[in-house]
Short mmCIF file of C-alpha atoms in Angstrom, two decimals:
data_model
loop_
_atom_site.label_atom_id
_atom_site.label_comp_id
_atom_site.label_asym_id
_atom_site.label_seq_id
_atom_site.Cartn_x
_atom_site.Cartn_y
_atom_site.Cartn_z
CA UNK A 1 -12.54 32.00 -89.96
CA UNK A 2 -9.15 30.60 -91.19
CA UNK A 3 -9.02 27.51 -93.78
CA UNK A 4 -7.23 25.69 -90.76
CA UNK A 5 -9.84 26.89 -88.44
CA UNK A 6 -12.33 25.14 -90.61
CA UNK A 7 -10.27 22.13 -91.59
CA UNK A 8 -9.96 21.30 -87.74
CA UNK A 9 -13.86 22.12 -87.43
CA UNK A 10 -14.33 19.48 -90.16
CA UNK A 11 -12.26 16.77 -88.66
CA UNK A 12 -14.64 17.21 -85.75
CA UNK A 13 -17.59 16.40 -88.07
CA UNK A 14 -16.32 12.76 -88.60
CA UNK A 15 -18.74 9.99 -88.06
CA UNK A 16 -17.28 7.32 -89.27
CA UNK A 17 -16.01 3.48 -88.79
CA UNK A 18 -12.44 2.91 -89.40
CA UNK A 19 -8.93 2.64 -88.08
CA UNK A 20 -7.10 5.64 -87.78
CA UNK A 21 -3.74 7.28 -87.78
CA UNK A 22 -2.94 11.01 -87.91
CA UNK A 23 -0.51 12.78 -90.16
CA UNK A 24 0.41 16.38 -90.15
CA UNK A 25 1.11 17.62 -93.42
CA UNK A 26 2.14 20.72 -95.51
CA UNK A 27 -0.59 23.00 -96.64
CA UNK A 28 2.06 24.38 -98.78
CA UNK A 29 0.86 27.51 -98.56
CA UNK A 30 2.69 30.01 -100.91
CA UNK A 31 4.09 32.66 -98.71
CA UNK A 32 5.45 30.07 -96.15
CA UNK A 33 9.44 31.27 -96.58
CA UNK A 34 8.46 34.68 -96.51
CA UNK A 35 7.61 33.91 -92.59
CA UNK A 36 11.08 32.46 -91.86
CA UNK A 37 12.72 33.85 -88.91
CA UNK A 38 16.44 35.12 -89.13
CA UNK A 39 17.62 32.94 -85.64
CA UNK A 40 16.78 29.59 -83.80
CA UNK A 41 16.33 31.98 -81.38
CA UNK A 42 12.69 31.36 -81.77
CA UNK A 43 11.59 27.66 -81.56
CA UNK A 44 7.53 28.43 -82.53
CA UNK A 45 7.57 28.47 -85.96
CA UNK A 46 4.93 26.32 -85.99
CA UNK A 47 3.34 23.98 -83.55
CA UNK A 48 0.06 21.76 -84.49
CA UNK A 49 -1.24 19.22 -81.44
CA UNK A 50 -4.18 16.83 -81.31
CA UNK A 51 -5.74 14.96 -78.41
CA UNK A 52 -8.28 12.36 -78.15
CA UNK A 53 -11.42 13.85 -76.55
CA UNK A 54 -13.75 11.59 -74.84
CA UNK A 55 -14.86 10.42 -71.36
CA UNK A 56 -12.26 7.47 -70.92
CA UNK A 57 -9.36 9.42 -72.40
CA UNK A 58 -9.80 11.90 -69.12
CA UNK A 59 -8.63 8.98 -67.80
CA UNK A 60 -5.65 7.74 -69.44
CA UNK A 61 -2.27 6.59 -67.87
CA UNK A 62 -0.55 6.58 -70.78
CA UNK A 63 -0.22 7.13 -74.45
CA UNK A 64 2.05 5.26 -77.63
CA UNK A 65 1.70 4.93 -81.09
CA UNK A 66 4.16 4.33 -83.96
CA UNK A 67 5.43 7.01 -84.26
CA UNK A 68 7.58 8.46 -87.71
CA UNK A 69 11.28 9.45 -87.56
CA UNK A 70 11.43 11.57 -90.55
CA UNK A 71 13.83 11.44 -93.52
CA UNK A 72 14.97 14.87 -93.14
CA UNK A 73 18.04 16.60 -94.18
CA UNK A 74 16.81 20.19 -94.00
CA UNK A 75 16.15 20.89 -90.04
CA UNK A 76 18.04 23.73 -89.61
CA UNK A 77 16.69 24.72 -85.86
CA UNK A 78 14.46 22.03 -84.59
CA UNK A 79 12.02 19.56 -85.07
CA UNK A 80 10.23 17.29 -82.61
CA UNK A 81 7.41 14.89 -82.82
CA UNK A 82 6.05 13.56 -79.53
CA UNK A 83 3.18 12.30 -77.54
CA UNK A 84 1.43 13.57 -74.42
CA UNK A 85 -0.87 12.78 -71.34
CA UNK A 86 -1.98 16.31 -70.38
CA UNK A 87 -3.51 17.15 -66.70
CA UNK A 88 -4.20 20.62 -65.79
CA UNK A 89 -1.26 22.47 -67.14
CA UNK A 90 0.98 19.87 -67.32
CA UNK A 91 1.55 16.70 -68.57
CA UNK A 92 4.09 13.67 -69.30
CA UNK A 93 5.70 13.91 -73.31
CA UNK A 94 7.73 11.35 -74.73
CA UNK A 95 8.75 12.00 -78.38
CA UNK A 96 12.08 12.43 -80.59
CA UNK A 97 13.57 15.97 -81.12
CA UNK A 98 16.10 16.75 -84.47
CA UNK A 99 18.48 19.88 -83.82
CA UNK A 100 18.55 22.29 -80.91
CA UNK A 101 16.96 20.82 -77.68
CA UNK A 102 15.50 22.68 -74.86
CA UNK A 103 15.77 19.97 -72.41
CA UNK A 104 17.94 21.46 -69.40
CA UNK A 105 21.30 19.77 -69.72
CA UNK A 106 21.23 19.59 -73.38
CA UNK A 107 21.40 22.78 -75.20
CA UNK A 108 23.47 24.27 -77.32
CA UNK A 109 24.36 20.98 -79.38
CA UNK A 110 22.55 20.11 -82.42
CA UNK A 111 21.41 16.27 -82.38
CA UNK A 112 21.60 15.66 -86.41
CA UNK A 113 20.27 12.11 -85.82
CA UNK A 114 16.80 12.36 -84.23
CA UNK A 115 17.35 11.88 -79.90
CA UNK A 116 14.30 10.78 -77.96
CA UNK A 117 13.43 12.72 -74.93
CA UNK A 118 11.04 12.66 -72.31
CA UNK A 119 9.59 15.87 -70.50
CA UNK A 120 7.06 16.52 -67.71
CA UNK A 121 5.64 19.45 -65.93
CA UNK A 122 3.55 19.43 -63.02
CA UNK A 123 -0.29 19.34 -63.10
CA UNK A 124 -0.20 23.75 -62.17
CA UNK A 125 2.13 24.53 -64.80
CA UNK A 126 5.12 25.59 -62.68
CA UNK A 127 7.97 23.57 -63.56
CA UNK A 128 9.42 20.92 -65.31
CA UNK A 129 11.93 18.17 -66.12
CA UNK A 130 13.64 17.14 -68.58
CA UNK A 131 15.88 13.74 -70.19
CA UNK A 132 17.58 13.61 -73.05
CA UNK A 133 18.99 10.10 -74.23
CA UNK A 134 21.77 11.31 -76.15
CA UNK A 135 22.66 7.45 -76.54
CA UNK A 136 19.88 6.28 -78.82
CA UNK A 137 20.08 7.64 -82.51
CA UNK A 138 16.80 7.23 -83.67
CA UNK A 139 16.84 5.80 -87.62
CA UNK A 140 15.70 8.00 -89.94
CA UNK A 141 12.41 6.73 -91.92
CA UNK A 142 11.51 4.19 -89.37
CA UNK A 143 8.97 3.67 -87.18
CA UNK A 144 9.14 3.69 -83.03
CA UNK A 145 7.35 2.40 -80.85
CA UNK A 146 6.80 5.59 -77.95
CA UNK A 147 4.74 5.54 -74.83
CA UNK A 148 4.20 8.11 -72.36
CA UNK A 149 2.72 6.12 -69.06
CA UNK A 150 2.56 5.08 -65.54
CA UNK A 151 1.56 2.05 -66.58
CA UNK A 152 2.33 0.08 -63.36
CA UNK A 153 0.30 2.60 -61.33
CA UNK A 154 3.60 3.75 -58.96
CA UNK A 155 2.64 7.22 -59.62
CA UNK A 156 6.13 7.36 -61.89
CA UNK A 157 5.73 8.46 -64.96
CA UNK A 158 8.41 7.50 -68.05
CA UNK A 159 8.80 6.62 -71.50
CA UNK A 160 8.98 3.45 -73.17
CA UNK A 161 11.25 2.89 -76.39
CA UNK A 162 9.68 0.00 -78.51
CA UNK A 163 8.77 -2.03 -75.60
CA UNK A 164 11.95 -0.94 -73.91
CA UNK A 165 11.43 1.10 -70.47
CA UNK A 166 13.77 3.99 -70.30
CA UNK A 167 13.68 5.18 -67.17
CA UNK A 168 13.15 2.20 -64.90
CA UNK A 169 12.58 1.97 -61.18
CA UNK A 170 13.08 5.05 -59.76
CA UNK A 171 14.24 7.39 -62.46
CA UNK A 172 10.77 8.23 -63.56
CA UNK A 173 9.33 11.23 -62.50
CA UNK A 174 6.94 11.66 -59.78
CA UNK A 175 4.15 13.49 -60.89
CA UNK A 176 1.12 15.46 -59.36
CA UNK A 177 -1.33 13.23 -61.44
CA UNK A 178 -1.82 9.58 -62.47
CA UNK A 179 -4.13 10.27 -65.03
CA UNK A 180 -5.14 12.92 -68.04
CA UNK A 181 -5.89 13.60 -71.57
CA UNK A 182 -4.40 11.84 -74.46
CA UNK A 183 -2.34 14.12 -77.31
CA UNK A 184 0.04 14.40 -79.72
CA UNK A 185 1.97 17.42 -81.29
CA UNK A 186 4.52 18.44 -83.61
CA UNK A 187 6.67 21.55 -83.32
CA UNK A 188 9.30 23.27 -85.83
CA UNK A 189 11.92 26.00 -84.83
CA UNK A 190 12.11 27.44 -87.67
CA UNK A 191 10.46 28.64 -91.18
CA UNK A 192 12.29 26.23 -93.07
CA UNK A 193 12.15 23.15 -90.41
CA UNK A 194 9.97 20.59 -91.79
CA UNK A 195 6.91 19.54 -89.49
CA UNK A 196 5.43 16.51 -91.11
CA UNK A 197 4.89 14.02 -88.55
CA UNK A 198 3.04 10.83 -88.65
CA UNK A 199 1.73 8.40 -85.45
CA UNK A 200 0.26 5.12 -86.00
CA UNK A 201 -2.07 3.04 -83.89
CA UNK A 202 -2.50 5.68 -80.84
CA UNK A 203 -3.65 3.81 -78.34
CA UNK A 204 -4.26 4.73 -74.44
CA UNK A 205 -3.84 3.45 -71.30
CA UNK A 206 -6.76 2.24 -68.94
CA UNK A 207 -6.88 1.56 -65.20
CA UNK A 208 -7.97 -2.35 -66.49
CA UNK A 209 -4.51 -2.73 -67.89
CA UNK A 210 -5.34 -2.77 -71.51
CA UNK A 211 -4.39 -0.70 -74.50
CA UNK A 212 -7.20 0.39 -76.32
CA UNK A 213 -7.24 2.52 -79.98
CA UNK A 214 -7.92 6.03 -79.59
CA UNK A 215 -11.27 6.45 -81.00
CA UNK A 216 -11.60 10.10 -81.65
CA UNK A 217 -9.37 12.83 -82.73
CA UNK A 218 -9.48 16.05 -82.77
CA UNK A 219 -6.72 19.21 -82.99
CA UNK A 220 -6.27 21.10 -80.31
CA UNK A 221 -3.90 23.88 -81.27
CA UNK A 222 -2.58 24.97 -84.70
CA UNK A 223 -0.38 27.84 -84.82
CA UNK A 224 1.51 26.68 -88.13
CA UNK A 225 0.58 28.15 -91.19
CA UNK A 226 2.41 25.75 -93.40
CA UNK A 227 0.97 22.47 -91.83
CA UNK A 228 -2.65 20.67 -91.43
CA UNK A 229 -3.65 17.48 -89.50
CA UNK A 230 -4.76 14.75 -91.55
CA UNK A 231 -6.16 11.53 -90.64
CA UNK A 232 -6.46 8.99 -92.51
CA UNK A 233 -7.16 4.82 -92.71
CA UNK A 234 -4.84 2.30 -92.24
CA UNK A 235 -7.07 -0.07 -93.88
CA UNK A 236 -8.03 1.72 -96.99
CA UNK A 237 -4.92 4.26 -97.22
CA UNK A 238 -6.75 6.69 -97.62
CA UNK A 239 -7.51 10.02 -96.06
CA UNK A 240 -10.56 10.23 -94.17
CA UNK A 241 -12.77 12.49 -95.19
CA UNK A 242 -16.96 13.19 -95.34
CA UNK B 1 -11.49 -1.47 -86.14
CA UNK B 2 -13.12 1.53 -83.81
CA UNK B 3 -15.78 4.09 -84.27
CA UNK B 4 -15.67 7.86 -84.89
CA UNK B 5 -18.73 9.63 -83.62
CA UNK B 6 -19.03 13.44 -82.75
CA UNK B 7 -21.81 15.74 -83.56
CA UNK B 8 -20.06 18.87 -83.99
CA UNK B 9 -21.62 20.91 -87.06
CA UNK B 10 -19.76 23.31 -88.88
CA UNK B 11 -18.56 24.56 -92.10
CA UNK B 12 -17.78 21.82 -94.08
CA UNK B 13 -17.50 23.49 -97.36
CA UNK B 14 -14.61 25.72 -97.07
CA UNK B 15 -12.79 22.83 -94.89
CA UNK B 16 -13.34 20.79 -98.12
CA UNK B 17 -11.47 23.84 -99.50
CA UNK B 18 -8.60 23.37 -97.30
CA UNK B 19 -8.31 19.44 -97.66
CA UNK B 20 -8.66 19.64 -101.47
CA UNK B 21 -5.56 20.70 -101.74
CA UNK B 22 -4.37 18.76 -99.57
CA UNK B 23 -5.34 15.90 -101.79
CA UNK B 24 -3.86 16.68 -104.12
CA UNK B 25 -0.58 16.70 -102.18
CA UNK B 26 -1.54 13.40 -100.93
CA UNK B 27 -0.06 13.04 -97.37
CA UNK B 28 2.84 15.04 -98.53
CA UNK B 29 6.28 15.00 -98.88
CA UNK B 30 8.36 14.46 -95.36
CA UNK B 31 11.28 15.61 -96.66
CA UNK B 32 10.75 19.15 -97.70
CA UNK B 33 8.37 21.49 -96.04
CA UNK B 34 7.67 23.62 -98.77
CA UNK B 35 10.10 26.52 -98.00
CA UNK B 36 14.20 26.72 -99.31
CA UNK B 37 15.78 29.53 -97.04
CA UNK B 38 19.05 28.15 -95.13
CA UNK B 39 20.53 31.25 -94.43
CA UNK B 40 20.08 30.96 -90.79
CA UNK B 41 21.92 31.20 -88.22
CA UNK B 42 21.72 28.52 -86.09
CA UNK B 43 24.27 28.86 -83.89
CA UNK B 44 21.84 29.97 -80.68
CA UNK B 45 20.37 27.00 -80.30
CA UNK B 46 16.20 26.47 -79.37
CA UNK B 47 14.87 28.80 -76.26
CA UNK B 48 11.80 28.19 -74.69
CA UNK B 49 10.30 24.79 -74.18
CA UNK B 50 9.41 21.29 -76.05
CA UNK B 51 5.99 20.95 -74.74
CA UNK B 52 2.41 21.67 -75.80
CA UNK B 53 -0.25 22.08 -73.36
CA UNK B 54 -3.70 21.07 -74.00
CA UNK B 55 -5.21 24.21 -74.66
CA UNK B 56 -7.80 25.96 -73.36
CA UNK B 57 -11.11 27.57 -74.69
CA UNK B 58 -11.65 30.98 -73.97
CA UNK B 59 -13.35 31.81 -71.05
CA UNK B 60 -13.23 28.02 -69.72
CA UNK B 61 -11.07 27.44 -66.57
CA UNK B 62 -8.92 24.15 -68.14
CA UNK B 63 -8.57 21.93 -71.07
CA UNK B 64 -11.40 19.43 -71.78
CA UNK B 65 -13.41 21.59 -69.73
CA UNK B 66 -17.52 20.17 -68.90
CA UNK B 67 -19.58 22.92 -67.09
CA UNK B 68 -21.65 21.28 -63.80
CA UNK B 69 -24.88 22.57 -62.51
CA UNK B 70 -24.41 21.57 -58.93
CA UNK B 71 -22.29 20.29 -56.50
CA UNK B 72 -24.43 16.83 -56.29
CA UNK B 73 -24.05 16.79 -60.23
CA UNK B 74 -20.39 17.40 -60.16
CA UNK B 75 -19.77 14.82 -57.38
CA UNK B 76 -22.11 12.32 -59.59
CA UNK B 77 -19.60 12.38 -62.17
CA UNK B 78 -16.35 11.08 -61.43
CA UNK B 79 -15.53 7.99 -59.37
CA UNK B 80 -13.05 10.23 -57.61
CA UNK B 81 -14.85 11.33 -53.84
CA UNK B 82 -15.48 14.75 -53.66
CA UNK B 83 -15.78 17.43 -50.42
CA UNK B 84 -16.73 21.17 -50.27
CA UNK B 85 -13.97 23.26 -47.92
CA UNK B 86 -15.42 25.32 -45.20
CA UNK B 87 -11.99 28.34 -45.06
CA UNK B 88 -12.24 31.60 -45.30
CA UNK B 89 -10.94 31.73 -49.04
CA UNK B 90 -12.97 28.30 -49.90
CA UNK B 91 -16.71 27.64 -48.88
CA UNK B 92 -19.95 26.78 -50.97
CA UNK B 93 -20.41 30.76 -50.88
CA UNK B 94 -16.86 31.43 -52.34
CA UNK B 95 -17.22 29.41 -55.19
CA UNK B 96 -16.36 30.83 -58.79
CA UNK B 97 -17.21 27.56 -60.91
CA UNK B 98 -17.54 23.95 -60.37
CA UNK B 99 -16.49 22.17 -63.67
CA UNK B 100 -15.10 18.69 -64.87
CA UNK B 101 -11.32 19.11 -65.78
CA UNK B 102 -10.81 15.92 -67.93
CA UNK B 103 -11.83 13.49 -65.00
CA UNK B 104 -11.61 15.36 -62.21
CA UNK B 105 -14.36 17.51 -60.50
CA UNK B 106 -12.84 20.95 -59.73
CA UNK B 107 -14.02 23.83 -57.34
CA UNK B 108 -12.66 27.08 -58.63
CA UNK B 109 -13.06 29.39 -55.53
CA UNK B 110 -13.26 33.33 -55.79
CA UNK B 111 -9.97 33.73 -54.00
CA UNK B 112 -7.96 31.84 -56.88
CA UNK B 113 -7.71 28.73 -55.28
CA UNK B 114 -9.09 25.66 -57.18
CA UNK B 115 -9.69 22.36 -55.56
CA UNK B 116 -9.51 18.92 -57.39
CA UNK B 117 -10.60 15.85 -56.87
CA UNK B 118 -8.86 12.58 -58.61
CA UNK B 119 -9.59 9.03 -58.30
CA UNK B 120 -7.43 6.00 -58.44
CA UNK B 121 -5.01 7.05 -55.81
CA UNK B 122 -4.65 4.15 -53.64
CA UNK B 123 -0.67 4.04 -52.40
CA UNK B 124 0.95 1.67 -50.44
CA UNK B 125 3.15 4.21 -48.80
CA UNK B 126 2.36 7.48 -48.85
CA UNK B 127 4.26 9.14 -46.71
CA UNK B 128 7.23 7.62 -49.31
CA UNK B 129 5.27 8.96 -52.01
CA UNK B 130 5.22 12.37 -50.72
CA UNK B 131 9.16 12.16 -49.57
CA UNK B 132 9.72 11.63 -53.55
CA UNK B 133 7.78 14.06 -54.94
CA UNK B 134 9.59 16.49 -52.38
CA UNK B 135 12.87 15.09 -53.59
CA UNK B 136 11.66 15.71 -56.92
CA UNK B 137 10.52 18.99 -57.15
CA UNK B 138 10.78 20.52 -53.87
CA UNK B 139 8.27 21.57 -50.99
CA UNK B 140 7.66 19.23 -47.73
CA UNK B 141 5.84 16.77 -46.15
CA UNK B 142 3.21 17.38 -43.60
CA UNK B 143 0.16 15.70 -42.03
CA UNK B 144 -2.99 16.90 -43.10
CA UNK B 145 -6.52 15.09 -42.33
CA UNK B 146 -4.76 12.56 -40.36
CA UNK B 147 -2.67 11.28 -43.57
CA UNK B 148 0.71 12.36 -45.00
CA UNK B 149 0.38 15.28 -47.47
CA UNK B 150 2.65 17.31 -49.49
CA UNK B 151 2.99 20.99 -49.67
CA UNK B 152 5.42 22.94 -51.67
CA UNK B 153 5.06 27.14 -51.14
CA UNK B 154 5.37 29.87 -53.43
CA UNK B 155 9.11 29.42 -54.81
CA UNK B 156 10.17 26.26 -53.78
CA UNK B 157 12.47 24.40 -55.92
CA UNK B 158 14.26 20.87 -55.58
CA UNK B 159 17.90 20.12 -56.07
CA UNK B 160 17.16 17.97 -58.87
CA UNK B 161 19.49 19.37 -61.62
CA UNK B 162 16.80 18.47 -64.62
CA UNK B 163 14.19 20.18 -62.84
CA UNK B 164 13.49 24.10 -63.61
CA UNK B 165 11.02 26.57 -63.49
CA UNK B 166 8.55 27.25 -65.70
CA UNK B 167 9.27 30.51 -67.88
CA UNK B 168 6.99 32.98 -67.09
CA UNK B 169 4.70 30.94 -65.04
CA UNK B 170 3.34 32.32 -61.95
CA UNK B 171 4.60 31.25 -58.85
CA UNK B 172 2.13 28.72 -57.49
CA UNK B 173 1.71 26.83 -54.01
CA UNK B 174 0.21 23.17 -54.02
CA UNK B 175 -1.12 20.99 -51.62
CA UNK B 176 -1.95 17.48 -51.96
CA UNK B 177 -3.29 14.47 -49.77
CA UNK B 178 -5.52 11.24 -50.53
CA UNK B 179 -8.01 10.36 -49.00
CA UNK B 180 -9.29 6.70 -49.58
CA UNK B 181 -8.11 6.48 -52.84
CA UNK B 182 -9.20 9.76 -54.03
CA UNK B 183 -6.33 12.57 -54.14
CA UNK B 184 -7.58 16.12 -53.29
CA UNK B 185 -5.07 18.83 -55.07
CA UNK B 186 -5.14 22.27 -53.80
CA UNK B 187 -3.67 25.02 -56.12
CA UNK B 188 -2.72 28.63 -55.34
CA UNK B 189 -1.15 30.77 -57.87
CA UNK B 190 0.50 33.70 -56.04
CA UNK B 191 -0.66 32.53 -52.54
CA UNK B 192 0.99 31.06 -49.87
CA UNK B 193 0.86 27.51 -48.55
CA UNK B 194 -0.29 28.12 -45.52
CA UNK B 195 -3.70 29.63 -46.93
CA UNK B 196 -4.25 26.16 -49.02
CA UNK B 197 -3.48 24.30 -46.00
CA UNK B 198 -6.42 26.25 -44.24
CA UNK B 199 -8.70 24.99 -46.99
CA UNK B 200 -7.60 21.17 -46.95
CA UNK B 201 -7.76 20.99 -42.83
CA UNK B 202 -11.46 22.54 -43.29
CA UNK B 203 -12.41 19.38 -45.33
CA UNK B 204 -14.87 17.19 -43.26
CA UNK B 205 -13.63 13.93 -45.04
CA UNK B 206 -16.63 12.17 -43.11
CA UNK B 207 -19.15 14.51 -45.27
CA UNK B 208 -18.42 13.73 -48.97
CA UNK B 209 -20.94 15.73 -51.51
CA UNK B 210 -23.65 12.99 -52.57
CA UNK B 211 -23.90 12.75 -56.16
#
């Protein structure tokens, strides 16, 4: 079994009471530039996602959290941080993206300030849409506010800029689900992209029309071998750990 | 202030391993990943795709997946209604695995069609609803079961200029209709439309499984 393979195996052995946010940091491991790849042509570096796993998450409409625009000078393909309701094989993601996009309409520029974007795909995995707000430059070492939702129940789902609807009325997208799984994720293009990413206060939507914390977290992919999920207390500052 | 509770036991010494080190790193440094080549080229720009599915445990059918004993247990579980198909490629004696996909019950049927079942789906209009999602993505509108319904067939695509295909995923018909408030969505990778429609119009929506 792989060190991450136990790390996320111990981050499912939690049982404890505290506040949480999740971090995803370097594991620094020492042959991490001997993995870089010679194009952007690849975008999978590394990916590392978490979701929130219990019986009211299955029924979320919606996801936010604070999330981190990094202070980055070094993304050289492509890094995003974003946040997800997943059904069946697809899902609603609203997040920020630094370098190349892959949102249809938008590649082949490189964003140097960090661009929010919002992608869906439909609940059997077949296709998928895609907006790019190439208006908003996200601040570098700041935190946004992002939700993912269909949070007035139209069966539109869009994403929310601190408290700011960006797709209103009709522009959402019209999706095969109302409801799903809570996650987050972080993906790099390349071996030298940077993939920490940080999300405060992830909360989730419920039919009652409140926002509740998330109250467990788990990963649920890691194919970077340069980065780990942390968690860790906002009321202590610390990591949490046994 | 919320609770963290899960029971899963596993090796917690060599993850200490891992998160020692970690610790020592703090929660790192956001800046700087740890590597130092630049001499890409990064003139191609990204391929592929932004997004992350959930994934999915070997051997399981979707993400999140609970296994059901039963159709009455399945049906017991969700708020959402749920109704066994009588077709020729979906019947009580064609099914491959009845599970809970995050919230929703789901038939899996030997053919390769899976049926789910997902509450809170009470619209005002949907006939309208079914007109957008067209508009959206493609496919038609149709009456199944007495209410509107959407079906979109193998290859369908919209107009919608930020819509695309999914790389490499299999072509897949859909079918969906609510009933009540419940939304039944019928899913055929590599079959035709017509064949899902067979299953929904076989539903006896006055017989719902008792949980």
């Amino acid at each position: 079994m792989s060190p991450i393979r136990h790390a996320a195996c111990f981050l499912g052995s939690l049982a404890l009471t505290v506040s949480v946010g999740v971090v995803l940091v370097s594991s620094q491991s020492a042959d991490a530039a001997a993995h870089a790849q010679p194009t952007c042509t690849n975008t999978e570096a590394g990916a590392i996602s978490g979701r929130q796993v219990d019986d009211y998450t299955r029924t979320s409409g919606g996801t936010r959290a604070d999330v981190r625009v990094i202070v980055n000078d070094d993304v050289v393909c492509q890094h995003v941080s974003s946040l997800f309701v997943w059904n069946g094989l697809g899902g609603a993601e609203f997040g920020y993206v630094i370098g190349f996009s892959n949102c249809t309409g938008y590649t082949g520029s490189f964003y140097e300030n960090a661009k929010p974007f919002f992608f869906v795909r439909t609940a059997p995995g077949t296709q998928e849409g895609c907006k790019l707000f190439g208006g908003i430059n996200l601040p570098q070492g700041t935190y946004q506010s992002m939700q993912t939702s269909d949070q007035n129940g139209d069966k539109r789902w869009g994403p929310w800029l601190n408290g700011e609807q960006l797709l209103p009325g009709d522009q959402g997208y019209v999706l095969d689900f109302n409801q799903g799984m809570n996650g987050f994720g972080m993906e790099r293009g390349n071996g030298p992209d940077p993939g920490y990413s940080r999300n405060n206060n992830l909360e989730e939507f419920h039919n009652s029309n409140t926002w509740t914390l998330w109250d467990n977290i788990s990963q649920n992919a890691n194919s970077d071998p340069r980065y780990v999920l942390k968690k860790w207390s906002l009321h202590s500052g610390g990591t949490v750990e046994p | 202030m919320l609770k963290l509770s899960t029971s899963v036991a596993c090796g917690l010494a060599a993850g200490i391993v891992v998160v020692a080190s970690l610790t020592a790193a703090g929660l790192g440094d956001e800046s700087h990943a740890g590597g130092g080549v630049s001499t890409l080229d990064a003139t191609q720009g990204a391929q592929g795709s932004d997004f992350v599915s959930a994934s999915i445990d070997k051997g399981d059918k979707c993400a999140g997946q609970v296994d059901v004993d039963g159709i009455g247990a399945l049906a017991s579980m969700s708020s959402a209604r749920v109704w066994m198909p009588s077709s020729k490629d979906a019947s009580m004696e064609s099914i491959d695995a009845m599970v809970m996909c995050g919230s929703s019950p789901t038939l899996y049927f030997t053919s390769g069609i899976s049926v789910a079942f997902e509450s809170g789906w009470k619209l005002d209009d949907p006939k309208q609803r079914w007109v957008d999602m067209a508009d959206q993505w493609g496919g038609t509108t149709s009456t199944l079961l007495g209410e509107p319904a959407y079906v979109i067939d193998l290859g369908d695509k919209s107009d919608d200029p930020s819509v695309t295909q999914v790389e490499g995923a299999e072509p897949t018909s859909e079918v969906l209709v609510v009933v009540d408030d419940t939304l039944i969505r019928v899913i055929g990778p590599s079959i035709a439309a017509d064949r899902l429609v067979a299953v929904v119009a076989s539903i006896d929506t006055e017989a719902p499984v008792r949980g």
